[in-house]
Short mmCIF file of C-alpha atoms in Angstrom, two decimals:
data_model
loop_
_atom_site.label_atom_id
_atom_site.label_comp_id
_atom_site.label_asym_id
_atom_site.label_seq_id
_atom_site.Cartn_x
_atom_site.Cartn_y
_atom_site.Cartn_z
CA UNK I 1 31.08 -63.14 -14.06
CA UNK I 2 29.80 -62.34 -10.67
CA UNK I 3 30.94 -64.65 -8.10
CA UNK I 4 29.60 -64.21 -4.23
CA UNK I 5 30.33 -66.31 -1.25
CA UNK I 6 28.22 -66.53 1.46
CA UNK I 7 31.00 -67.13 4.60
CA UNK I 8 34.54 -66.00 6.05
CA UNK I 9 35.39 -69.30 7.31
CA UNK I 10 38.30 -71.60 5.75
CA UNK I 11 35.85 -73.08 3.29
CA UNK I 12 34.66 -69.40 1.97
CA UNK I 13 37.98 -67.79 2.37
CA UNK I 14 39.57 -71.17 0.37
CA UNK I 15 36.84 -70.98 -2.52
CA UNK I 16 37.77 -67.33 -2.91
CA UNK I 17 41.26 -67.90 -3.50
CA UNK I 18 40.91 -70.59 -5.68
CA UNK I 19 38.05 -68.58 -7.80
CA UNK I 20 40.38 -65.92 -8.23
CA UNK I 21 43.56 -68.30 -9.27
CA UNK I 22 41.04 -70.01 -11.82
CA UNK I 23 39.11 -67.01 -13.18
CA UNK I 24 41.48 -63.57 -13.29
CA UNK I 25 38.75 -60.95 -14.70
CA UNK I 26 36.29 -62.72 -12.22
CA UNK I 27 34.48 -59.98 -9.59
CA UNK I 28 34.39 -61.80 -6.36
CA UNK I 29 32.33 -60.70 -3.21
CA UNK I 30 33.01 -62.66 -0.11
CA UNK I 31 29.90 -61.92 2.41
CA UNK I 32 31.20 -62.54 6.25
CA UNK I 33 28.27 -62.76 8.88
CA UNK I 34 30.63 -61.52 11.62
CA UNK I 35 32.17 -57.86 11.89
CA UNK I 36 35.84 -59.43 12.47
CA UNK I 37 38.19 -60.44 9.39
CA UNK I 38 38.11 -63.97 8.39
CA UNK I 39 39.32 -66.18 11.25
CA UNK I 40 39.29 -69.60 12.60
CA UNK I 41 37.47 -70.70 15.34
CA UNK I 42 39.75 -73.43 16.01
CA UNK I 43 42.22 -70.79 17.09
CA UNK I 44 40.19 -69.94 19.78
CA UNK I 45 41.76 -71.76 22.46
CA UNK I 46 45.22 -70.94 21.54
CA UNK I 47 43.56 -66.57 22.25
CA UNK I 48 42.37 -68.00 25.87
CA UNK I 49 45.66 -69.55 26.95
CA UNK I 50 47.35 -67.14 25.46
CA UNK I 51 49.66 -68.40 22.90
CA UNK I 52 48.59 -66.22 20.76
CA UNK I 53 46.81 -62.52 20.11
CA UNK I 54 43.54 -61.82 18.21
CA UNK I 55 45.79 -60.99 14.76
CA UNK I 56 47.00 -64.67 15.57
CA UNK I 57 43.38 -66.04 14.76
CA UNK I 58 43.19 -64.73 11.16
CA UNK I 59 42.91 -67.23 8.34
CA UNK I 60 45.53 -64.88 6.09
CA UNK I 61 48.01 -62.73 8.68
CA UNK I 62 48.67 -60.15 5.86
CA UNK I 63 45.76 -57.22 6.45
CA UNK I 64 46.43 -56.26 2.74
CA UNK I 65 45.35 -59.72 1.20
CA UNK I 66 41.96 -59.58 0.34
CA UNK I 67 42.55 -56.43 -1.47
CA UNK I 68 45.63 -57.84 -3.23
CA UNK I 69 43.82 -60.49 -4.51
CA UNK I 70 40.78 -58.28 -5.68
CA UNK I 71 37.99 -59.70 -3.03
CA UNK I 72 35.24 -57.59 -2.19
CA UNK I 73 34.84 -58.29 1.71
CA UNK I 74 31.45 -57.18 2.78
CA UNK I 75 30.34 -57.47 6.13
CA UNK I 76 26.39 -58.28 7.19
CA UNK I 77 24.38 -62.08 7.56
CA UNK I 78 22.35 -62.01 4.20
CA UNK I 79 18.56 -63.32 5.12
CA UNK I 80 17.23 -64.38 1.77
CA UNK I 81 18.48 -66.03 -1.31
CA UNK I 82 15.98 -65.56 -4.30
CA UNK I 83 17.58 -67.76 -6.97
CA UNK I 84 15.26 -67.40 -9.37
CA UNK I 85 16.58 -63.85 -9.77
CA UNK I 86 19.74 -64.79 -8.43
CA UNK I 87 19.80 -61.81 -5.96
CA UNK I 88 20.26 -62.04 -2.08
CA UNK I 89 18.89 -59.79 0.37
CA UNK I 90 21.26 -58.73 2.73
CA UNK I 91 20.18 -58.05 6.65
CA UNK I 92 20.56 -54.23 6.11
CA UNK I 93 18.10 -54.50 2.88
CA UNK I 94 20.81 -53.89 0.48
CA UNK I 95 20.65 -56.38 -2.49
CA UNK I 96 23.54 -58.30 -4.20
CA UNK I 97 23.02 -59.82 -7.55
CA UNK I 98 25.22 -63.21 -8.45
CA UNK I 99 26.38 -65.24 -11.03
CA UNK I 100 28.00 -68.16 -9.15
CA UNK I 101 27.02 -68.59 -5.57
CA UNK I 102 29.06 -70.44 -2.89
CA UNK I 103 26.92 -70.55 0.57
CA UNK I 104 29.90 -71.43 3.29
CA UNK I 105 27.81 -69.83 6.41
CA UNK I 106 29.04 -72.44 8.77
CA UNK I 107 27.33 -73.28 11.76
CA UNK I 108 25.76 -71.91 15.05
CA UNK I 109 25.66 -72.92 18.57
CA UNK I 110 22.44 -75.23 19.79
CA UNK I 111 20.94 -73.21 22.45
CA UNK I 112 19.61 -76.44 25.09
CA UNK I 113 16.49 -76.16 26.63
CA UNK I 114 18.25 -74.57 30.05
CA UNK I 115 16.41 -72.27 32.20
CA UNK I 116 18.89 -69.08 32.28
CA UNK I 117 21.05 -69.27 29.56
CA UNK I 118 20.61 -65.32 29.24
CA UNK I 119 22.50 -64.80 32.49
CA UNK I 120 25.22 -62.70 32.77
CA UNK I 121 28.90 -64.73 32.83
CA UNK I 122 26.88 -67.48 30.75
CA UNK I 123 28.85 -67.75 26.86
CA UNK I 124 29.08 -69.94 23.99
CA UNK I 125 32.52 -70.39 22.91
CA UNK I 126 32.32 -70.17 19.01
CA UNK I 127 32.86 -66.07 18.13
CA UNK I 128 36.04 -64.11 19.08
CA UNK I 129 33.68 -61.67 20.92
CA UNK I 130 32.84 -65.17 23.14
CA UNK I 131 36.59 -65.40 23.57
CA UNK I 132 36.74 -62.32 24.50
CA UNK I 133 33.54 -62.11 27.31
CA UNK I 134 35.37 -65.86 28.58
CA UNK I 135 38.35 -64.07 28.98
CA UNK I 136 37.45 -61.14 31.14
CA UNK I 137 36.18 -64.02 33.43
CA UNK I 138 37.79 -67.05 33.27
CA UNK I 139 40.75 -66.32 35.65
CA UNK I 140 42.95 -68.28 37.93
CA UNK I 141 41.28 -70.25 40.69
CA UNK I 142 37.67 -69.02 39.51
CA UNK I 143 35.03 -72.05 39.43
CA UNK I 144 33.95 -72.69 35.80
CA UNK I 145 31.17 -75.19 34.57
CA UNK I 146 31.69 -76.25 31.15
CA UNK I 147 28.21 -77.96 29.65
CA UNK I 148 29.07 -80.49 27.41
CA UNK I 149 32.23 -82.72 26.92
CA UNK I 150 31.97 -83.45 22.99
CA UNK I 151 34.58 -82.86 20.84
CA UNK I 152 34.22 -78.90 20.56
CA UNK I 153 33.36 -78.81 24.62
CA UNK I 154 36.65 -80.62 24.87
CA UNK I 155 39.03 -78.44 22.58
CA UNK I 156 37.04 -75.68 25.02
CA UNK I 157 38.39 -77.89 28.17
CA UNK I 158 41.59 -77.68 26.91
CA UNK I 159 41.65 -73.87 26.90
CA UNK I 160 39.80 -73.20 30.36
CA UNK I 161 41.87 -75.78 32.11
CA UNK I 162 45.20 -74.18 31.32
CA UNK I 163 43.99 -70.92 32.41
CA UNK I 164 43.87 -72.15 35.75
CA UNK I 165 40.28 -72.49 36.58
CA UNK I 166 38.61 -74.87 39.18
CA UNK I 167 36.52 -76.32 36.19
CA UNK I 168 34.07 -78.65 36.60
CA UNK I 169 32.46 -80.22 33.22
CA UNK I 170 28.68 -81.61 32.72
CA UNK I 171 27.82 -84.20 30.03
CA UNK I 172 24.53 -85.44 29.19
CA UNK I 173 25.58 -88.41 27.45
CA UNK I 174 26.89 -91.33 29.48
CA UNK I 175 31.10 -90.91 28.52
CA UNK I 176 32.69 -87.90 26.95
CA UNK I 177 33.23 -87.10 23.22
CA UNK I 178 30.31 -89.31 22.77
CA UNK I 179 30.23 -89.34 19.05
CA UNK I 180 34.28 -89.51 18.69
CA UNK I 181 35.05 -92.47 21.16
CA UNK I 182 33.33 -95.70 22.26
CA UNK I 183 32.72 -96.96 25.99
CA UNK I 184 36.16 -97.46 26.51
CA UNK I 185 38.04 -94.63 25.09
CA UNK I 186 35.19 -91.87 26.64
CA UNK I 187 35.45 -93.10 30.16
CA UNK I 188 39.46 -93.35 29.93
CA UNK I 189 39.82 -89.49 28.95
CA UNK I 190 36.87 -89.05 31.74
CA UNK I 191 39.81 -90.28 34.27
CA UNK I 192 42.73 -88.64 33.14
CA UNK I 193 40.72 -85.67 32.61
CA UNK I 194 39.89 -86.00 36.85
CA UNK I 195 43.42 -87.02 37.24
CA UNK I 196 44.24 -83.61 36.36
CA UNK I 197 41.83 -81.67 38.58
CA UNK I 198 39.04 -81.62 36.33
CA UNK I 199 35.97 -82.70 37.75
CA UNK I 200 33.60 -84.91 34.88
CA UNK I 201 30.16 -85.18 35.41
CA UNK I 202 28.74 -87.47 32.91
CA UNK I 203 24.83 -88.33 32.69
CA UNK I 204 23.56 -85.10 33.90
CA UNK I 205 21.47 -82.68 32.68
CA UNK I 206 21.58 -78.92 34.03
CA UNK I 207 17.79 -77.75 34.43
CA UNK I 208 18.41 -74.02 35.26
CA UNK I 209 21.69 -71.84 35.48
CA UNK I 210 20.81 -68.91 37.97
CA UNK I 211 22.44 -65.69 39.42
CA UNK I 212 23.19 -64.58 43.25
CA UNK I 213 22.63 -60.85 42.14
CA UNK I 214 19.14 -61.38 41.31
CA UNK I 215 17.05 -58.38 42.82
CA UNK I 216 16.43 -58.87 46.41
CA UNK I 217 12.66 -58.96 47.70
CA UNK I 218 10.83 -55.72 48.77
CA UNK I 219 11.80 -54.34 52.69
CA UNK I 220 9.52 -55.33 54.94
CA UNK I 221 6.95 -52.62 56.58
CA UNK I 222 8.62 -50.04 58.70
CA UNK I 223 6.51 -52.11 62.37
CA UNK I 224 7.90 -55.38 61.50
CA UNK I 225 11.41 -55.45 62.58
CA UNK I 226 14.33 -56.13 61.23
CA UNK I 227 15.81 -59.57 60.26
CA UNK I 228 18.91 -60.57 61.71
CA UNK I 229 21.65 -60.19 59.81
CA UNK I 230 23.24 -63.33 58.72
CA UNK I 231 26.57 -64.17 57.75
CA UNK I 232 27.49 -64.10 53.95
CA UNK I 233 27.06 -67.00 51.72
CA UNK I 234 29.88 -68.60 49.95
CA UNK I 235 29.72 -66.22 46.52
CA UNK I 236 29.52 -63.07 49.22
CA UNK I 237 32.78 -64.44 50.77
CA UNK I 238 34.29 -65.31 47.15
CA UNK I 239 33.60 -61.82 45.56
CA UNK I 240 33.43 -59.56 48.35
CA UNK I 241 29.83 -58.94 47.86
CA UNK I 242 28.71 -59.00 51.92
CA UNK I 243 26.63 -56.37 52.60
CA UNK I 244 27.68 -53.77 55.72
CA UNK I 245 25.05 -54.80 58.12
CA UNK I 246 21.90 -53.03 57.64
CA UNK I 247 20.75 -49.94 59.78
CA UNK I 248 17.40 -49.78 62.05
CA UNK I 249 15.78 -47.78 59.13
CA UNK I 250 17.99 -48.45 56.28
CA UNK I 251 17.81 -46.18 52.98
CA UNK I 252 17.71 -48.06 49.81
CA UNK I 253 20.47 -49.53 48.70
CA UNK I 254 22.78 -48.30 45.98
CA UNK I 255 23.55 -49.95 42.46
CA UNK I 256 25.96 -52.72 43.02
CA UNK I 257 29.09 -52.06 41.77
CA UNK I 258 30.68 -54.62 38.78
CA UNK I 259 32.59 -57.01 40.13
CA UNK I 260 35.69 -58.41 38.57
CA UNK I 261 34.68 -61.68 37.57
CA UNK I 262 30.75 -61.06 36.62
CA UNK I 263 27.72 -61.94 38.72
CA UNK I 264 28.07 -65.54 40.57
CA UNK I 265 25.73 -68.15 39.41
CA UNK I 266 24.40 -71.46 40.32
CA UNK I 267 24.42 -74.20 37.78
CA UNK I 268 21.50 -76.91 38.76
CA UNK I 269 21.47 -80.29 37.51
CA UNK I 270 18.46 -82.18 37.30
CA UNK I 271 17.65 -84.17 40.59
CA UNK I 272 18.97 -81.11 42.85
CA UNK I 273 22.56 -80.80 42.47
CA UNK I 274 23.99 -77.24 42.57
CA UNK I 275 27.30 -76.14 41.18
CA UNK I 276 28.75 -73.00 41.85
CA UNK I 277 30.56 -70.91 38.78
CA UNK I 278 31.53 -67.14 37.94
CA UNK I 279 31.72 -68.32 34.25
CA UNK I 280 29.28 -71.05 32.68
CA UNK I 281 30.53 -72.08 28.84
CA UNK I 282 27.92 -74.01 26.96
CA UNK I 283 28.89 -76.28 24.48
CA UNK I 284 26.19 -78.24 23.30
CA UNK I 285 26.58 -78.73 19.92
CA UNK I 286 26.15 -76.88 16.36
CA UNK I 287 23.58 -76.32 13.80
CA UNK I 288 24.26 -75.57 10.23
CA UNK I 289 22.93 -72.08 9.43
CA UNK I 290 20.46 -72.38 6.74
CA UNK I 291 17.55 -70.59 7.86
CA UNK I 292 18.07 -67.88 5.35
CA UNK I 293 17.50 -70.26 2.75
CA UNK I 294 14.03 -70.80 3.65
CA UNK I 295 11.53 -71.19 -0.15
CA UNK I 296 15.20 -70.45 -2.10
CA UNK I 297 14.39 -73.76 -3.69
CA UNK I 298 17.60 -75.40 -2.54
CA UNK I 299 17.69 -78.82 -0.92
CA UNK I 300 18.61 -78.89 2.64
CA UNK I 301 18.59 -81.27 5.38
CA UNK I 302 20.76 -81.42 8.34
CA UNK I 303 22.46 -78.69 6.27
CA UNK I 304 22.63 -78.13 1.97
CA UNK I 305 22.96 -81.12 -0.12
CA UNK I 306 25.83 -81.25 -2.62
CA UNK I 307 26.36 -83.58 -5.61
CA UNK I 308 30.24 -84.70 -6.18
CA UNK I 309 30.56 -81.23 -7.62
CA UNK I 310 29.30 -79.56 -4.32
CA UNK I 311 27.25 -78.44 -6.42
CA UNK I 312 23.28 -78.12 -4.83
CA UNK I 313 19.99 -78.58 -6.24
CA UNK I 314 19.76 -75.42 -7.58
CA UNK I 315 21.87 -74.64 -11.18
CA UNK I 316 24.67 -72.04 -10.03
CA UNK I 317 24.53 -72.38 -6.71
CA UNK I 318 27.20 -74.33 -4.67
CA UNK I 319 27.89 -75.04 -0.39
CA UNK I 320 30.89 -76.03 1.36
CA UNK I 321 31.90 -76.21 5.10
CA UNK I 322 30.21 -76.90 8.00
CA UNK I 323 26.98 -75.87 6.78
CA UNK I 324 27.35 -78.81 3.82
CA UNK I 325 26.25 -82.16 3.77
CA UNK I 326 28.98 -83.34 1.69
CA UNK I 327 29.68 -86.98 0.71
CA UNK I 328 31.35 -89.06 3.82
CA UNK I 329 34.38 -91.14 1.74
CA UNK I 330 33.29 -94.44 4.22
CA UNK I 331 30.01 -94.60 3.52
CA UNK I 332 29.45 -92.52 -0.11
CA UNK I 333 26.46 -90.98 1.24
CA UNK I 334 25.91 -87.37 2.22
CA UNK I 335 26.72 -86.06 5.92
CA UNK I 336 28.00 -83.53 7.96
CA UNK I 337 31.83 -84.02 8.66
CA UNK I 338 32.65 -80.62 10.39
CA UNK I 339 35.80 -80.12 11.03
CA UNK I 340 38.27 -77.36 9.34
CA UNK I 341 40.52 -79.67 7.21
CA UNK I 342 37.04 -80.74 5.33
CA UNK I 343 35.63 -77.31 5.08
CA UNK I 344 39.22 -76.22 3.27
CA UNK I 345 38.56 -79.34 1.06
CA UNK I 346 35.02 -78.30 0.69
CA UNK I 347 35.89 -74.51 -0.21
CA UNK I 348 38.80 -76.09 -3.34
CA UNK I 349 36.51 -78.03 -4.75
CA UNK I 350 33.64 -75.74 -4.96
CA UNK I 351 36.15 -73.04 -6.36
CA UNK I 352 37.30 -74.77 -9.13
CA UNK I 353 33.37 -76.26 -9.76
CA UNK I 354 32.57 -72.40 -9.75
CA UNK I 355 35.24 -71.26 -12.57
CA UNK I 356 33.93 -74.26 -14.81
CA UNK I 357 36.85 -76.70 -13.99
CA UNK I 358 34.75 -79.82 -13.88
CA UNK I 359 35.86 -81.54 -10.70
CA UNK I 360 34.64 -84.23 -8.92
CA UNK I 361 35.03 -85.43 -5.19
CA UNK I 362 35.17 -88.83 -3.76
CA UNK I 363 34.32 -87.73 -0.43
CA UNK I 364 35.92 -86.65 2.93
CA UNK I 365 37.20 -89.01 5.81
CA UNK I 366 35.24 -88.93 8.59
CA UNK I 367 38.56 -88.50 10.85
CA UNK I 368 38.98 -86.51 14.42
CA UNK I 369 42.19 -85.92 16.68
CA UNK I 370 42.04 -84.26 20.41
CA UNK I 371 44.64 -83.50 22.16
CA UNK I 372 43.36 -83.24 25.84
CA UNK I 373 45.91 -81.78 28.56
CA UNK I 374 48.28 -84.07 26.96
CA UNK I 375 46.41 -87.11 26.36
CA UNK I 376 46.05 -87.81 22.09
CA UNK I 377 43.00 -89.27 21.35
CA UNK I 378 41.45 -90.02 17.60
CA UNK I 379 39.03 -92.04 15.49
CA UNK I 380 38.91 -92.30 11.72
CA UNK I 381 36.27 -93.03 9.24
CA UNK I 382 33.10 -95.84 10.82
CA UNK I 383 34.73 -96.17 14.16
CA UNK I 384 31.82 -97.66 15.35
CA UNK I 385 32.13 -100.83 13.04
CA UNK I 386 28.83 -102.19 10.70
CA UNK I 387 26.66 -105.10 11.33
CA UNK I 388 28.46 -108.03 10.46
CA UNK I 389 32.24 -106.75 10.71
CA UNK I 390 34.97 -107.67 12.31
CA UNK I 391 36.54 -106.10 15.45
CA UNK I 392 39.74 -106.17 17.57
CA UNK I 393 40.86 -104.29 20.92
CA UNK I 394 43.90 -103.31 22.59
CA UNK I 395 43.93 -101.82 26.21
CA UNK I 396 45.97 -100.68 28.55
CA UNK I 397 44.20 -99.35 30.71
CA UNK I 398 47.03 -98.43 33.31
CA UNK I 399 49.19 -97.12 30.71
CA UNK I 400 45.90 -94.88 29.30
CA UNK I 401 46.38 -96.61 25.92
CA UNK I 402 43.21 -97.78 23.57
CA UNK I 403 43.27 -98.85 20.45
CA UNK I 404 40.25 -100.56 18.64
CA UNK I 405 39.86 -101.53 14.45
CA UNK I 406 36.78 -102.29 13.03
CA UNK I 407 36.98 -104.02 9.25
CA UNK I 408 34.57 -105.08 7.03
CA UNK I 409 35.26 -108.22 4.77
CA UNK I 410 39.04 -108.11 4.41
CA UNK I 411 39.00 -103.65 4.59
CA UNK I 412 39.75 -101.53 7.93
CA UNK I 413 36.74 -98.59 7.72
CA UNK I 414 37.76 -97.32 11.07
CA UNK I 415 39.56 -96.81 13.92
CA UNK I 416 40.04 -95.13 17.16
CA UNK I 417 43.11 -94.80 19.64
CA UNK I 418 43.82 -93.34 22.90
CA UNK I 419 47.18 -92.75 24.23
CA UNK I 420 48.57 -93.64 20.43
CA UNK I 421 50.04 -91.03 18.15
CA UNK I 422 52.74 -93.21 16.05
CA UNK I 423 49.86 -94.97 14.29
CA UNK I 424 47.36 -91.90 13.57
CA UNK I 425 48.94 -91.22 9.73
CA UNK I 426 48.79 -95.30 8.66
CA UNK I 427 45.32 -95.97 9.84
CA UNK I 428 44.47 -93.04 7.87
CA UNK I 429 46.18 -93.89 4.93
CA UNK I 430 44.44 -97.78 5.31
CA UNK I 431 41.40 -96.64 5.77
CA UNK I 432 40.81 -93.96 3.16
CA UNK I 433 42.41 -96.12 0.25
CA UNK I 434 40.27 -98.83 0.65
CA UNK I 435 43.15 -101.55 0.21
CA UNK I 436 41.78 -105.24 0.85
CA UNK I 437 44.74 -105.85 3.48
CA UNK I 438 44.67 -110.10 2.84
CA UNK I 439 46.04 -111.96 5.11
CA UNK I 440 47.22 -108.74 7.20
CA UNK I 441 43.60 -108.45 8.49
CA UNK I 442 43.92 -111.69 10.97
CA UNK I 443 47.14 -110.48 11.83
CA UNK I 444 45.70 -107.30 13.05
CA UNK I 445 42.92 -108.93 15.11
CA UNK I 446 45.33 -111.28 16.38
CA UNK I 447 47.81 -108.00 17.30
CA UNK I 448 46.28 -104.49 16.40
CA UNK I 449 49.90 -103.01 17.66
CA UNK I 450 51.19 -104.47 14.62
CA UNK I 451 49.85 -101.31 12.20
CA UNK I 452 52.81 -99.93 10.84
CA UNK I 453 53.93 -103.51 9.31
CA UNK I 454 50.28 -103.55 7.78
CA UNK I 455 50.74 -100.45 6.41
CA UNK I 456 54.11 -101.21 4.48
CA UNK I 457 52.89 -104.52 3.49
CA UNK I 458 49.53 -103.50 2.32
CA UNK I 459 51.06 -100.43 0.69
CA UNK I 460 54.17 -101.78 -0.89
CA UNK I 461 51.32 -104.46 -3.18
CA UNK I 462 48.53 -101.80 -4.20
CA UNK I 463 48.60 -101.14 -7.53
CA UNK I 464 49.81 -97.66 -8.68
CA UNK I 465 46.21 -96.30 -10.01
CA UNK I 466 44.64 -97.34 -6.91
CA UNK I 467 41.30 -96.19 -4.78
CA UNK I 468 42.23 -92.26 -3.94
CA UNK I 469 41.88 -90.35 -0.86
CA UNK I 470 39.99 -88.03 0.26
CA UNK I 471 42.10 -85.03 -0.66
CA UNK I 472 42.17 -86.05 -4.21
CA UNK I 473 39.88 -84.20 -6.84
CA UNK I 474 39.81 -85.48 -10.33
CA UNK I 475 38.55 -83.35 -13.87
CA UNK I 476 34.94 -85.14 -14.32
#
């Protein structure tokens, strides 16, 4: 039995390991798209500040373990699935044939409709080769524009503002973390966020990202004289770029030399505003990569559809990770909950499914945590309430602390906080059991500080086979 997974991320890497516990004799090709060994992009941050080295990224530190456990690691994007055949094309033209496919591809940065995003000193932030372009860069004192302040632009804040940049960060939508945090909750990390020298510019689009080194216009015809020289412009001054002042007949001029920090830019914003940066990060967003999977016959939407087996629409052929619509445990329908805890979940699940251990999945929490130059911030399952719940508030807004509970009939389904850590693991553990909480629901609209007694209460009288999280996998 021939077992290949598409992806080096936690959910591939994951699937892999538990194939291999599951199915001894089984050969097992794992497929990465990127030249680097399996690592996690969620490490990132902790390469640009510095906590940690490249080796520190890995998703297994031991360079021996792939081997040890008998995985093939190949390295090359595959571009076509044929699953009638079950063979994939690989980008080189080799062909691999399967019997058990796993496609855990992940996702890819959205590229925004900007003018210039092919500039040099303009990155993504998703690849360790991005980490390491931002880091040649991104250096004390340097202005940075960051575009976009959702969740994986503000992980990316994190990183850029402890390496001592003068960041500034534009956000189309009208708070940050737009689909993490209501109103309330965006516009309170917006302030702390300036609080700490980071300037927030929310409701703004950037229209074009351009670069002061662009060639300069053709010299004028030896009768017309000379322009004055003028003084050097603020990027000249910054990176020592002046020119000497040109002669009466001046000879062409030589190739600039490379400058430390890249080739200044302008960021422009739509109506006019212009924002100076040696380093622009975009971080706009992701898109499941399932382009290769174009007439393979399997059903995609946002990204592959899974049943409770993660299995797909196709016999054999399974998807985990970010590039899976798996089943959201609030709502029980499909959807795209990217975030690394679910892709590990994701990767178990489809291993076992793969070996023939029948297992089904009730579904992931919908659940995110930030931790932004100090500030905790977090929402869990529908944050965002349904029509007809029930809702209660908390603010402080002083103090920086939110917190906000949405319920419907007598059930929390979700919750956000600000400022709050001591009552991240009970909301979780309310909301992904499903426990009616009786007469414990008024009390929490009347006082949503009073969690934690909720939690023993509500706890302490479920029954012992109760509703199961979202971690828990039971034989079909």
């Amino acid at each position: 039995m021939h077992h290949v997974i598409l992806g080096a991320g936690p959910a591939g890497v994951t699937a892999a390991e538990t194939v291999r516990k599951h199915a001894p004799d089984a050969k097992i090709t794992l497929i990465a798209g990127e030249p680097e060994p399996p690592y996690s992009r969620m490490a990132i941050p902790y390469l640009l500040e510095g906590k940690i080295e490249e080796h520190g990224t890995h998703l297994r530190q031991d360079d021996a373990h792939y081997d040890d456990k008998r995985i093939e690691y190949k390295r090359g994007p595959v571009a076509r699935v044929d699953t009638t055949s079950k063979t994939l094309t690989c980008a080189d033209g080799s062909t691999v044939k399967y019997d058990k496919l796993l496609i855990a591809t992940g996702a890819t940065p959205i590229r925004p409709p900007i003018k210039g995003l092919d500039q040099h000193g303009v990155h993504t932030c998703w690849t360790l080769e991005d980490a390491r372009h931002i880091a040649k860069r991104a250096k004390p004192g340097v202005p940075v524009v960051l575009v976009g302040a959702g969740f994986i632009g503000s992980i990316i804040l994190e990183a850029l503002a402890k390496m001592g940049v003068e960041l500034t960060v534009v956000e189309m939508g009208d708070r940050m973390v737009p689909r993490m945090l209501d109103e309330t909750a965006g516009n309170m990390l917006r302030r702390w966020c300036e609080d700490k020298g980071v300037k927030v510019i929310t409701g703004a689009t950037v229209e074009s990202i351009t670069s002061a080194d662009s060639p300069a216009p053709k010299p004028a015809p030896a009768a017309t004289p000379a322009p004055e020289p003028q003084k050097p412009g603020f990027f000249a001054r910054l990176f020592g770029t002046a020119a000497p002042e040109p002669a009466p007949n001046p000879a062409p001029a030589p190739a600039a030399a490379a400058k430390p920090h890249g080739h200044p830019l302008t960021v422009t914003l739509k109506g006019g505003q212009s924002l100076p940066a040696a380093l622009v990060v975009v971080a706009a967003g992701v898109k499941s990569n399932i382009d290769f999977l174009k007439d393979s016959g399997i059903d995609t939407g946002r990204g592959v559809k899974v049943d409770q087996f993660h299995e797909t629409s196709v016999k054999d052929v399974y998807a985990a990770g970010d590039v899976c619509e798996g089943i959201n445990l609030s709502t029980g329908h499909n959807d795209m909950l990217a975030i690394q805890p679910v892709a590990v979940e994701h990767g178990y699940i489809a291993g076992l499914n793969m070996t023939g251990t029948a297992t089904a999945h009730r579904g992931s929490l919908n659940m995110n945590v930030l931790d932004t130059l100090g500030l905790i911030s977090s929402s869990f399952g529908t944050w965002e309430g349904v029509e007809g719940g029930d809702s209660a508030r908390m603010v402080d807004e002083e103090a920086c602390r939110y917190i906000r509970l949405e319920f419907k009939d007598d059930i929390l389904i979700g919750a956000q906080c600000v400022g709050i850590t001591e009552h991240v693991g009970m909301l979780r553990g309310l909301i992904q059991t499903h426990l009616p909480l009786g007469v414990w629901k008024e009390r929490l609209i009347a006082s949503p500080a009073r969690v934690p007694e909720a939690y023993v209460a509500v706890m302490q009288s479920a029954p012992l086979h109760g509703p199961s999280g979202p971690r828990v996998a039971v034989p079909a």
